[in-house]
Coordinates of C-alpha atoms in Angstrom, one line a residue:
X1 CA 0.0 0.0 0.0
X2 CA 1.7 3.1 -1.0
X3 CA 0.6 6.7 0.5
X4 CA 2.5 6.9 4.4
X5 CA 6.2 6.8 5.3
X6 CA 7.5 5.8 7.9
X7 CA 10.9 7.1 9.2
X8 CA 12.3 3.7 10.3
X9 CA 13.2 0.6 8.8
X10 CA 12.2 -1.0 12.4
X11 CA 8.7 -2.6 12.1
X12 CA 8.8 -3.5 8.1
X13 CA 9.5 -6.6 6.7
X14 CA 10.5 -7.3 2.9
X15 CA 7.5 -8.4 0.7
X16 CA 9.0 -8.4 -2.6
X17 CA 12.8 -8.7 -3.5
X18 CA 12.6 -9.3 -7.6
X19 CA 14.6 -7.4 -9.5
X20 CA 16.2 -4.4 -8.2
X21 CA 13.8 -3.0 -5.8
X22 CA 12.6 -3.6 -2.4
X23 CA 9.3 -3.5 -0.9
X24 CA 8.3 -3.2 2.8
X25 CA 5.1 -4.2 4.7
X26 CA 5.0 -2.4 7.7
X27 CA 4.0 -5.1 10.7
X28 CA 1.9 -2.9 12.6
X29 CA -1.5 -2.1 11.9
X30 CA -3.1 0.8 14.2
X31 CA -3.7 3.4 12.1
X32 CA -6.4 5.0 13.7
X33 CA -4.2 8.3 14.4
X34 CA -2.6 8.4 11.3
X35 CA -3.0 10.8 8.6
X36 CA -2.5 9.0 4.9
X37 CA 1.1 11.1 2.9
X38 CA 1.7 11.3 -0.4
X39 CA 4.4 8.4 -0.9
X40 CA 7.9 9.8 -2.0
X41 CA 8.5 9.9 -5.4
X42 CA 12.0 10.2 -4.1
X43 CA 12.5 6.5 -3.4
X44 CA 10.0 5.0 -6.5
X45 CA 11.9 1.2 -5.1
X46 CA 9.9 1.1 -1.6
X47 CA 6.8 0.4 -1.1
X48 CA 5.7 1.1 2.7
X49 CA 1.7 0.7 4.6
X50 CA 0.8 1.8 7.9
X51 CA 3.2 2.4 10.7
X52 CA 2.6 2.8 14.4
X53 CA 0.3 5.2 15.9
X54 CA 2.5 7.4 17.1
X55 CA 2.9 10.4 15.1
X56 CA 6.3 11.3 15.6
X57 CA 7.3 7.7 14.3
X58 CA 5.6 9.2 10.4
X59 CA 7.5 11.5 8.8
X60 CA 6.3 13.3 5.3
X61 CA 8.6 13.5 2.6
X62 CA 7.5 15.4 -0.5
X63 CA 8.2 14.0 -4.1
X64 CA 10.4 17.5 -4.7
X65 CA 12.4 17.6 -1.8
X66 CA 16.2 17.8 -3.4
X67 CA 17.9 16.7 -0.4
X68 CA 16.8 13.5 -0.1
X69 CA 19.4 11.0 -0.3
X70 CA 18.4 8.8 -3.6
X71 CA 19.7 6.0 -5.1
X72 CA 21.6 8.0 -7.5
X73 CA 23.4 10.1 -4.8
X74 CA 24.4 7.0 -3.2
X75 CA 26.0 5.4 -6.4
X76 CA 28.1 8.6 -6.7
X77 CA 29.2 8.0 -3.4
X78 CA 30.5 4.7 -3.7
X79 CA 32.2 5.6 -6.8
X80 CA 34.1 8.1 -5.2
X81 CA 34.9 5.8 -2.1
X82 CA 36.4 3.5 -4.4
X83 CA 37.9 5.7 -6.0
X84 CA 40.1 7.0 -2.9
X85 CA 40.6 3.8 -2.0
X86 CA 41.9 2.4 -5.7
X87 CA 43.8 5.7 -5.0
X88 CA 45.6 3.4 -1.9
X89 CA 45.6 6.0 0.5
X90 CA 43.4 3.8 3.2
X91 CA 45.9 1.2 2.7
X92 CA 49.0 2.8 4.6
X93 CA 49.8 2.4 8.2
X94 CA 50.3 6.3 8.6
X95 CA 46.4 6.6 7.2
X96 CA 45.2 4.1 9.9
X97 CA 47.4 5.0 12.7
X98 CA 45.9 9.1 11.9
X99 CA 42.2 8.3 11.8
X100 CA 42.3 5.9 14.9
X101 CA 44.2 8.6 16.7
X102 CA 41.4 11.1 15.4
X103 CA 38.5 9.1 17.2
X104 CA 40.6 8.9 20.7
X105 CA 41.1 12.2 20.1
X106 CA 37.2 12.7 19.7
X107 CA 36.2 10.6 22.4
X108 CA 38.8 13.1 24.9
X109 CA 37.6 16.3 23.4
X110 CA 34.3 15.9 23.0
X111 CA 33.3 13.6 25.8
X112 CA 30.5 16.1 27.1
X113 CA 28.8 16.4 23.9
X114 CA 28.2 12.9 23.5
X115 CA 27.1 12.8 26.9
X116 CA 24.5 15.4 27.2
X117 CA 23.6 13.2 22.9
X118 CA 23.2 10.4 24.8
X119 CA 20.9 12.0 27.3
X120 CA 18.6 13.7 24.8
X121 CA 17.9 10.4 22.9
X122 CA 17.7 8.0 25.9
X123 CA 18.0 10.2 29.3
X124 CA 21.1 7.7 29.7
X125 CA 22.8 9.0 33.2
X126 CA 26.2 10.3 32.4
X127 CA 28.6 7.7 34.4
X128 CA 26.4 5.0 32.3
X129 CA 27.6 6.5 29.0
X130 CA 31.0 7.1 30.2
X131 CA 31.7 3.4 31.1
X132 CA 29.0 1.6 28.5
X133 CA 30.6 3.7 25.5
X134 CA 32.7 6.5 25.6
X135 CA 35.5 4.2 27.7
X136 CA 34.7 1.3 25.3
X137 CA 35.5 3.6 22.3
X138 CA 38.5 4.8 24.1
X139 CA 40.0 1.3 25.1
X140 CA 39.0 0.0 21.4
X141 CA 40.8 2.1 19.5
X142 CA 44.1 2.4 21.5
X143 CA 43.8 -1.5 21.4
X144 CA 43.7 -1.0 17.7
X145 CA 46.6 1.5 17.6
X146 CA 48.9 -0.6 19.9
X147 CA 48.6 -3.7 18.4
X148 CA 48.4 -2.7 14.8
X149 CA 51.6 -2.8 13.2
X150 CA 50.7 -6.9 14.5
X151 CA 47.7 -6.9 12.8
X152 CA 48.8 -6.0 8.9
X153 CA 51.9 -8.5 9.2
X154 CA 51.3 -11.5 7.3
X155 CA 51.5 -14.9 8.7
X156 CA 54.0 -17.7 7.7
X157 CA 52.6 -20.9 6.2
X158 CA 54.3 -23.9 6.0
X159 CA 54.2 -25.4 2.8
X160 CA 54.2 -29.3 1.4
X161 CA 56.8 -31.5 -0.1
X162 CA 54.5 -31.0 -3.5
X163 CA 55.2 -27.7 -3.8
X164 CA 59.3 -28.1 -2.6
X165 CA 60.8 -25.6 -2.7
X166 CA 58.9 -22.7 -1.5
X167 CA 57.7 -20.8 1.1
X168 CA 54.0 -19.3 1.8
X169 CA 52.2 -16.7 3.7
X170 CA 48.9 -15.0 4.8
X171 CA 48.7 -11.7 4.2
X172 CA 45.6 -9.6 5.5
X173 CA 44.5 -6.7 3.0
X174 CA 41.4 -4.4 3.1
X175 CA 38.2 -5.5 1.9
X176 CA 37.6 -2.0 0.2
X177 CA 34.3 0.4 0.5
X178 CA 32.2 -0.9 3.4
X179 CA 28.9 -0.3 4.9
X180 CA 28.1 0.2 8.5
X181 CA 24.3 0.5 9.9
X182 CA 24.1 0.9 13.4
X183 CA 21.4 1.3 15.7
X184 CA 20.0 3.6 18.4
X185 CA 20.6 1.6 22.1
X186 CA 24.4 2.4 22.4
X187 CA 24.7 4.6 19.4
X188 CA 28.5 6.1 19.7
X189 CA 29.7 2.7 21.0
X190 CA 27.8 0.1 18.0
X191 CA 28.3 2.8 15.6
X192 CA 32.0 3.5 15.7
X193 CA 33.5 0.1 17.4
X194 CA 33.0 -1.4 13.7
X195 CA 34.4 1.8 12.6
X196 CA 37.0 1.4 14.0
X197 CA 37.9 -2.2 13.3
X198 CA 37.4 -0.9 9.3
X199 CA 39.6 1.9 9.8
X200 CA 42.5 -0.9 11.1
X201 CA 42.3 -3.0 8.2
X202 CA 42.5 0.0 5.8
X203 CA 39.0 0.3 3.9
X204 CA 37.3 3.6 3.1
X205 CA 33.9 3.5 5.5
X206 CA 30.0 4.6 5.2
X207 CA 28.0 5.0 8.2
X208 CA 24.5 5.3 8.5
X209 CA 23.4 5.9 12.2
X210 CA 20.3 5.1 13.9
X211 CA 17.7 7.9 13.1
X212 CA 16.2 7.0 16.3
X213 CA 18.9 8.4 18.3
X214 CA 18.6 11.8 16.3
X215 CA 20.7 14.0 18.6
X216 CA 23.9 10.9 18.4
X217 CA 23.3 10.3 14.8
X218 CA 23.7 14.3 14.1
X219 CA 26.4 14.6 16.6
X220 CA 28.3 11.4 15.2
X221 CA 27.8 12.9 11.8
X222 CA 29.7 16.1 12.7
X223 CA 32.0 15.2 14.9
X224 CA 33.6 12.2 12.2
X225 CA 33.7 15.2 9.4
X226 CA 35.5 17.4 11.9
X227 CA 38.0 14.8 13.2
X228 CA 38.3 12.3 10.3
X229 CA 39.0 12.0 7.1
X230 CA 35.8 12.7 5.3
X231 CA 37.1 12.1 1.8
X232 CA 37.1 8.1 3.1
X233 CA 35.3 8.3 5.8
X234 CA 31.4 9.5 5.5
X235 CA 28.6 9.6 7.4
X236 CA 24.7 9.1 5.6
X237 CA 21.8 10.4 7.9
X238 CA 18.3 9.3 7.5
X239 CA 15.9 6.9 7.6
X240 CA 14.4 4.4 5.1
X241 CA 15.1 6.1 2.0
X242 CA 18.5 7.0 2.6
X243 CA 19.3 3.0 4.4
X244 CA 17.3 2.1 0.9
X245 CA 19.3 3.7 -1.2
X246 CA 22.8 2.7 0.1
X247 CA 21.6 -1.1 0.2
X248 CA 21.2 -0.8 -3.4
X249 CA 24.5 -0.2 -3.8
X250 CA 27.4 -3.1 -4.1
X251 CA 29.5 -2.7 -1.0
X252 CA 32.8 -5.3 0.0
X253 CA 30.9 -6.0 3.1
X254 CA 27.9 -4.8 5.6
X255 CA 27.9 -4.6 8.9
X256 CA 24.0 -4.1 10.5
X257 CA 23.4 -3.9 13.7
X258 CA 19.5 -4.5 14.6
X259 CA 16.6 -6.4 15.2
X260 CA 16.4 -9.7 13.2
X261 CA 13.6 -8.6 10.8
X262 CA 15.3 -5.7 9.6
X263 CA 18.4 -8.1 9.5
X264 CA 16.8 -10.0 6.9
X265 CA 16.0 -7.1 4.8
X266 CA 19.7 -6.3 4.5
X267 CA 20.6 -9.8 3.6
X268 CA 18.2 -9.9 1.1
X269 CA 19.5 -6.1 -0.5
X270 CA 23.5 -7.9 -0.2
X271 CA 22.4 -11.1 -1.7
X272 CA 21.8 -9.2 -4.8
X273 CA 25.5 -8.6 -5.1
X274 CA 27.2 -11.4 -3.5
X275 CA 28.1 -8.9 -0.7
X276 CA 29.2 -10.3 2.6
X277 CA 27.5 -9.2 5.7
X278 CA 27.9 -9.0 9.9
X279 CA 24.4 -9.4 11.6
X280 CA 24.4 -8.6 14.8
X281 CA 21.0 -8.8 16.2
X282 CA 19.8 -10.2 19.7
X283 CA 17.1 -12.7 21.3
X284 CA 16.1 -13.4 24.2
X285 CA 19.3 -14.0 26.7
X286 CA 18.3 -16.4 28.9
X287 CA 20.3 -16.3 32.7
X288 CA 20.0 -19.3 35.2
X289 CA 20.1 -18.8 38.7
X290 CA 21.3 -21.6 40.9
X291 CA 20.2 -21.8 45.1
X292 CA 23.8 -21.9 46.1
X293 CA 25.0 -18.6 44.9
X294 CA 26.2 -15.2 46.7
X295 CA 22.7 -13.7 46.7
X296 CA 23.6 -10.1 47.2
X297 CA 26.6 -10.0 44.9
X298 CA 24.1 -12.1 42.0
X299 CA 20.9 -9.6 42.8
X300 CA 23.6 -6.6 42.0
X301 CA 24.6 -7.9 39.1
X302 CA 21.7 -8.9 37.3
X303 CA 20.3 -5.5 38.0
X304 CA 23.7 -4.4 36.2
X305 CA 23.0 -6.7 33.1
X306 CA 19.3 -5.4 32.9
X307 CA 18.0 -2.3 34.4
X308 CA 21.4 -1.0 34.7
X309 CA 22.4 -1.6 30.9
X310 CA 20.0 1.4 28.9
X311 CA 16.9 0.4 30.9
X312 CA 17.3 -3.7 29.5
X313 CA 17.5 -2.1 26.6
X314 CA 20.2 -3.9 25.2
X315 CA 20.7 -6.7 22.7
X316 CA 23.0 -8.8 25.3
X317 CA 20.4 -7.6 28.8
X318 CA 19.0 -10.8 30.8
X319 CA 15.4 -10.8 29.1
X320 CA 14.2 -13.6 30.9
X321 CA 15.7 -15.7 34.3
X322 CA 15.3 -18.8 34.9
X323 CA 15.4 -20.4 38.9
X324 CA 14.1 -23.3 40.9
X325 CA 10.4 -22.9 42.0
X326 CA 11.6 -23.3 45.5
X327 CA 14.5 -20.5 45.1
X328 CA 12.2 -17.9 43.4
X329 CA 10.9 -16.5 46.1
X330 CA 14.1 -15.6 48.0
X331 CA 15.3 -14.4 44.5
X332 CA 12.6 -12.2 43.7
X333 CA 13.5 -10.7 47.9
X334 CA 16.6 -9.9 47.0
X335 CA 16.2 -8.4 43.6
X336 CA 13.6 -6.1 45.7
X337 CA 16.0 -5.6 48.1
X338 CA 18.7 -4.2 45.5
X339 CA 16.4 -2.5 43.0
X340 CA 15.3 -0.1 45.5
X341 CA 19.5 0.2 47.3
X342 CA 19.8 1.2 43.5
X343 CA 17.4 3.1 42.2
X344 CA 15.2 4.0 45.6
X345 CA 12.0 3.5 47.0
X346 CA 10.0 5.6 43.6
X347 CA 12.4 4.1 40.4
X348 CA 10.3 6.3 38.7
X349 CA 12.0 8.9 39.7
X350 CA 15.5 7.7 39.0
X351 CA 18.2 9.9 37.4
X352 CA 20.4 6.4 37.3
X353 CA 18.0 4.8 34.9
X354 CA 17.5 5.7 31.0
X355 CA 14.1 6.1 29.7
X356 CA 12.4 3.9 27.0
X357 CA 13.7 5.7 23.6
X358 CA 10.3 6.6 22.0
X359 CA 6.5 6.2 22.2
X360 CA 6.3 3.7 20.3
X361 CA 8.5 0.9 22.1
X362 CA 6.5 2.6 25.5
X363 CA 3.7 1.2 24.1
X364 CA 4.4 -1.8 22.5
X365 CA 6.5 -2.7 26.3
X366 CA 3.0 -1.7 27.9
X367 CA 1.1 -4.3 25.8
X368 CA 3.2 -7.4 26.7
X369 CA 2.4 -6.3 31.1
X370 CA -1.1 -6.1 30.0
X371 CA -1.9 -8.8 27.9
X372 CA -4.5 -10.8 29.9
X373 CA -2.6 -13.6 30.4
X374 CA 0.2 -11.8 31.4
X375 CA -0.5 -8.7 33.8
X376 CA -1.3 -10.8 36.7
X377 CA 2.4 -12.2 37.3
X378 CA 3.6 -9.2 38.1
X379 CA 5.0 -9.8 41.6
X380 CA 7.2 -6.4 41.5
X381 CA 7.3 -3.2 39.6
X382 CA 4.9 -2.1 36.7
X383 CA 4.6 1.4 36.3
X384 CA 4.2 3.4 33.7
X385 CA 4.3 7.3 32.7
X386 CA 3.7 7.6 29.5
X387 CA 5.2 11.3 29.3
X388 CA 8.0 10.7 30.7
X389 CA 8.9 7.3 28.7
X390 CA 9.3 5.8 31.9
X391 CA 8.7 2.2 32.9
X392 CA 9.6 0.7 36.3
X393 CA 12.4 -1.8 37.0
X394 CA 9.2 -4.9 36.3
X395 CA 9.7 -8.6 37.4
X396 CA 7.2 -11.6 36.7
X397 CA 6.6 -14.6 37.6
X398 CA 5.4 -17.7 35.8
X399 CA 4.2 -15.9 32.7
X400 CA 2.7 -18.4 30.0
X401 CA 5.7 -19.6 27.7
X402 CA 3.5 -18.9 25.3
X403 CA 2.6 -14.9 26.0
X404 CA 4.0 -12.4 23.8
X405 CA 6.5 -11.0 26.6
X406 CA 8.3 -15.0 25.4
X407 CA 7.9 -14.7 22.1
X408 CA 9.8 -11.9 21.4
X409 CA 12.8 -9.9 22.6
X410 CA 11.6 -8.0 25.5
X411 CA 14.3 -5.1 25.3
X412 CA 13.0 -2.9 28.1
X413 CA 12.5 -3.1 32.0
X414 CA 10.5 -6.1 32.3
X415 CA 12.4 -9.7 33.3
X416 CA 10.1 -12.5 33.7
X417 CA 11.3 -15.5 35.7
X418 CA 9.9 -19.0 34.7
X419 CA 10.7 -22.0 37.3
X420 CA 11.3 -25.3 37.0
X421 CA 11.5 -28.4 39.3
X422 CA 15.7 -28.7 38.8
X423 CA 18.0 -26.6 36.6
X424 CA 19.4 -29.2 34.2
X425 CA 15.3 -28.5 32.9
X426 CA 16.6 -25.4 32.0
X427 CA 19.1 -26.2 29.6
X428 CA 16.4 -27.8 27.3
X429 CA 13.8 -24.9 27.7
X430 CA 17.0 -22.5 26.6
X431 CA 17.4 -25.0 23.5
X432 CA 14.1 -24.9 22.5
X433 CA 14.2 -21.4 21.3
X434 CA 16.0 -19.6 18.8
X435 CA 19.8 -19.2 20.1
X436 CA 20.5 -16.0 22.0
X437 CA 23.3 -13.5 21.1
X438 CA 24.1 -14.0 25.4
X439 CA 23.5 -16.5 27.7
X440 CA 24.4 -16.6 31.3
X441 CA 24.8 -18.7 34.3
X442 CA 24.9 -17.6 37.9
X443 CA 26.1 -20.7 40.6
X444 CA 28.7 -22.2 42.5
X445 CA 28.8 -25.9 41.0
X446 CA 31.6 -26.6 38.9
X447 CA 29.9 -29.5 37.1
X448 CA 26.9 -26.9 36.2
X449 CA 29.1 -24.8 34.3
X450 CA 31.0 -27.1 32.1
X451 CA 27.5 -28.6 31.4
X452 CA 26.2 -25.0 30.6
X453 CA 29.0 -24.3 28.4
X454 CA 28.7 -27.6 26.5
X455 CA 25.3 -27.9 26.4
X456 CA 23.8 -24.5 25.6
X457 CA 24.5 -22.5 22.2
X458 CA 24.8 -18.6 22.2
X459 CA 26.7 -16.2 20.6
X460 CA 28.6 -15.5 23.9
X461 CA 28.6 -16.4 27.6
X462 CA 29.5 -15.1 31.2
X463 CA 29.5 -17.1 34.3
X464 CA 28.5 -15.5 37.6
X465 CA 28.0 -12.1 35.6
X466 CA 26.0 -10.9 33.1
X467 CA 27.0 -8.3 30.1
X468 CA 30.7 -7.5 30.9
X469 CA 31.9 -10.5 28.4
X470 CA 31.8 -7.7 25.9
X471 CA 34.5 -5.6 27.8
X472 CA 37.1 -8.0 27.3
X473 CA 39.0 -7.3 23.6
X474 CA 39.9 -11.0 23.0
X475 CA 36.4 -12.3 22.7
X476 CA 34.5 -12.1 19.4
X477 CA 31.1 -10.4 19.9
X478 CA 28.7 -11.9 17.6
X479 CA 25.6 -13.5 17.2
X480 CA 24.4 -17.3 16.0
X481 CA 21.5 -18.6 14.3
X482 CA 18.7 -16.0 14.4
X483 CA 20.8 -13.8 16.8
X484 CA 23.7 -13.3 14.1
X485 CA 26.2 -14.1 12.0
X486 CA 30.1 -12.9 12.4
X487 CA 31.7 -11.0 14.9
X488 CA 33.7 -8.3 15.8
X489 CA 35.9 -6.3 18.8
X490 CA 39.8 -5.9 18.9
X491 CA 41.5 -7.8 16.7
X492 CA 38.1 -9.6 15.4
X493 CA 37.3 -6.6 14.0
X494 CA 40.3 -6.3 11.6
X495 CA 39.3 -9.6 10.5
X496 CA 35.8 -9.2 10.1
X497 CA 36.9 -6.2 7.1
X498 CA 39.9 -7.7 5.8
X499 CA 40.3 -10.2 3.6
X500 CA 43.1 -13.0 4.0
X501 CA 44.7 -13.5 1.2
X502 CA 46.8 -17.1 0.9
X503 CA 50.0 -16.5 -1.2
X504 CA 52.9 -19.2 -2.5
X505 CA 56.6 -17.9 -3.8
X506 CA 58.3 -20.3 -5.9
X507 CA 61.7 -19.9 -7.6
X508 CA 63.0 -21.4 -11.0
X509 CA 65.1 -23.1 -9.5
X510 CA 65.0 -27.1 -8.5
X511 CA 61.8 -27.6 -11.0
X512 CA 61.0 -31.3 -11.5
X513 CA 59.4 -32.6 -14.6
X514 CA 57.3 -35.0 -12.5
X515 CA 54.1 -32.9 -12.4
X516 CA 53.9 -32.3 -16.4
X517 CA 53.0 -34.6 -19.1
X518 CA 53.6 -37.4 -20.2
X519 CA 52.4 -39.1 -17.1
X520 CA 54.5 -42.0 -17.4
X521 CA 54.2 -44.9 -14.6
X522 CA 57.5 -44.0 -13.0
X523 CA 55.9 -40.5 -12.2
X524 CA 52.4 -41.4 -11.9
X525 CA 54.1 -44.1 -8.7
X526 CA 56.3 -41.3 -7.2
X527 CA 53.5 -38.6 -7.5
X528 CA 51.3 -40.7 -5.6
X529 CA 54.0 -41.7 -2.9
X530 CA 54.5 -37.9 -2.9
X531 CA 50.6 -37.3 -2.2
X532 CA 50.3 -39.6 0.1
X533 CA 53.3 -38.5 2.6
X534 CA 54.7 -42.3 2.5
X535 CA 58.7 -41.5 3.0
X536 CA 59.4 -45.5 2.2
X537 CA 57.4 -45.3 -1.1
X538 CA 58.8 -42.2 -2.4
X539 CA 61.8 -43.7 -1.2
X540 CA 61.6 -46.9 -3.4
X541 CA 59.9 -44.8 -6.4
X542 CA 63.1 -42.6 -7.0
X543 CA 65.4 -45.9 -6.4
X544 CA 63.5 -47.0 -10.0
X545 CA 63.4 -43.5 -11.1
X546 CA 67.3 -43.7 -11.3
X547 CA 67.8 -47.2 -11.6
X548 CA 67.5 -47.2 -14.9

């Protein structure tokens, strides 16, 4: 249905691929407060229905507004990317070192602009976007610079008796122009920590921010033109237009960060050109909570890896807990007990908790409490302001497995906990879903955690903790199954955008006629004792070869 558009990609999913366009179904249906826009004849590939019914999630776009970002705007852009980057200039070691130093740089300077960014789009409490992203940033990219000069070496290969004599290496080069979409939850950190990683291994970088973060996404657009090199480096605002418009283009590789519908869309747009892509996406992260743990230390820290981490609103935030029906009580005491040590008697009135990001998720986060099935497990927690954005810190218990609030990724303030008789049940009820982009385990039995961690699939895993896995630069962050594909941080990310390319040096010297025709017996019998690594054979082979 042409005639609204929406300024999100969020909430559409593809309904037609053919050829070279893309069209969207938007997947919610209350229009009741919507007036009907002329459809863009700016973006004739899209083809986009009803969005939510909040008005500041439509956004009119008339068919003459010249600064739309089109399809043909976007082709120039890539052709001038590759252009610099055929030039070689991303290539040298001086280029890297200079742009990675330009971000530190950024992230010292201009450390209370992000902040106060960070606050407009998500009321996010300073010391939570200092540690969350501006320190992640920090530590990422003098990671990158330290340990760079390591990271464009090549690697020595040993080489095979068939090839004698020779040697062989690895040798890491830039994939070329590369695409980055990030989203709005941690906006400086998801945007610019794959930057970053494409930066090391020498590409020339787009970057289309969230537009709904619009105060980070403007910032982040500035700030990169002022203290990168915006020749190879750019930054594309907008929404689905401009994210349309790019994916039409043939990039070396994409990186999306996002929900998994949306994640499909950009698989589908890089399928058309054999493009390689990083999903990173989410699920529900499951954490089990054994009886014998430190119950003060693990209350404290799931409140760090959920209301603590954006208001749950997180991709790697515990989204649902599961215990022992006889523990959940003393569980659901102590998570009382800390909650209000943390963010006091009236949450609600919390500066140390971010709000939800916009009406929309408020609303959609207010229909999984009070689906019928649903609202009467609420044992702590559940309310609401709708002008402020604000939802308290909301536990439940028991919820149907099949309500909505299990079905889909919560990513807000509302942690059900489901119980089970004993906690090897759990592994099962974890395995019966979709794999999670986190899973975590919280107990003192040694036997429990190699089982976890042989038993249960996720993209990545903390024991005892919840979220922090991330921090540490020699783990891959990355999804599996439905919660991703690839990964990235430190040295992972100058993988993810390079390409390794396997090469063999040979001389003239020492060159055997054995591998060219005629295939005579003598050779064929040597070339096969050759193959097969069998010292005796090739042994006996060349004692006939110059027998006679």
């Amino acid at each position: 249905m042409n005639g609204v558009y929406c300024n999100s990609l969020e909430g559409f999913r593809p309904i037609s691929g053919g050829g070279r366009s893309l069209i969207f179904r938007c997947l919610f249906t209350d229009k009741s407060k919507l007036p009907l826009l002329p459809a863009p004849a700016s973006c004739p590939t899209i083809s986009l229905c009803l969005c939510s019914a909040s008005t500041s999630a439509v956004h009119p776009v008339m068919a003459d507004n010249k600064d739309v970002f089109d399809t043909r705007e976007a082709s120039l852009l890539v052709r001038e990317l590759r252009s610099i980057f055929k030039s070689g200039r991303t290539k040298s070691y001086d280029w890297r070192i200079s742009q990675l130093k330009g971000i530190e740089r950024m992230m010292e300077e201009r450390e209370k602009d992000i902040v106060e960014a960070l606050h407009l789009d998500l009321s996010r409490p300073e010391l939570e976007s200092i540690i969350a992203e501006i320190s992640g940033l920090k530590s990422a990219s003098k990671k990158a610079m330290k340990e760079l000069k390591k990271w464009m070496m090549s690697e020595k290969v040993k080489t095979s008796m068939t090839t004698y004599p020779s040697s062989a290496e690895i040798v890491p080069e830039p994939l070329g122009v590369v695409l980055i979409i990030s989203t709005w939850n941690y906006p400086f950190l998801l945007s610019l920590d794959p930057v970053i990683g494409a930066i090391a291994a020498g590409n020339a970088v787009v970057l289309k921010p969230s537009e709904v973060a619009p105060a980070t996404s403007s910032l982040l657009a500035k700030l990169l033109d002022e203290y990168l090199d915006n020749s190879a480096i750019r930054v594309i605002e907008g929404a689905v237009p401009e994210a349309t418009a790019l994916l039409e283009q043939k990039w070396d590789k994409i990186l999306y960060t996002g929900s998994a519908r949306v994640g499909r869309i950009v698989m589908a747009a890089a399928a058309r050109h054999l493009t390689p892509v990083i999903l990173e996406l989410g699920g529900k992260c499951p954490a089990i909570v054994d009886s014998n743990v430190k119950l003060e230390v693990c209350a404290r820290r799931i409140i760090a890896g959920k209301w603590a981490a954006n208001c749950g609103q997180a991709c790697i935030s515990i989204d649902y807990i599961i215990t022992t029906k006889i523990f959940a009580s003393k569980l659901i005491d102590a998570l009382k007990q800390a909650l209000e040590e943390s963010f006091g008697e009236n949450p609600m009135e919390s500066k140390d908790m971010s709000r939800i990001v916009n009406l929309f998720h408020f609303k959609r986060l207010v229909g999984l409490l009070d689906e019928d099935q649903v609202t009467d497990k609420i044992v702590l927690g559940g309310q609401r302001d709708e002008k402020l954005l604000k939802i308290a810190p909301t536990v439940l218990l028991d919820v149907p497995e099949d309500s909505q609030i299990m079905q889909e990724e919560i990513f807000g303030p509302l942690l059900p906990i489901l119980t089970v008789e004993t906690l090897e049940e759990s592994f099962e009820l974890i395995n019966s879903r979709q794999k999670p982009l986190a899973a975590y385990l919280f107990t003192n039995d040694e036997q429990m955690k190699k089982k976890f961690v042989q038993n249960v699939s996720a993209g990545g895993m903390a024991i005892n903790d919840a979220i922090i896995h991330v921090t540490v630069p020699g783990l891959p962050f990355g999804g599996v199954g439905e919660s991703g594909m690839g990964a990235y941080h430190g040295k992972f990310s100058f993988d993810a955008f390079s390409h390794k390319k396997g090469v063999l040096y040979r001389g003239f010297e020492g060159d055997s006629s054995l591998r060219y025709p005629p295939y005579t017996q003598k050779k064929q019998t040597l070339m096969k004792a050759l193959l097969n690594g069998n010292i005796i054979g090739i042994i006996l082979a060349l004692i006939k070869w110059y027998g006679k």
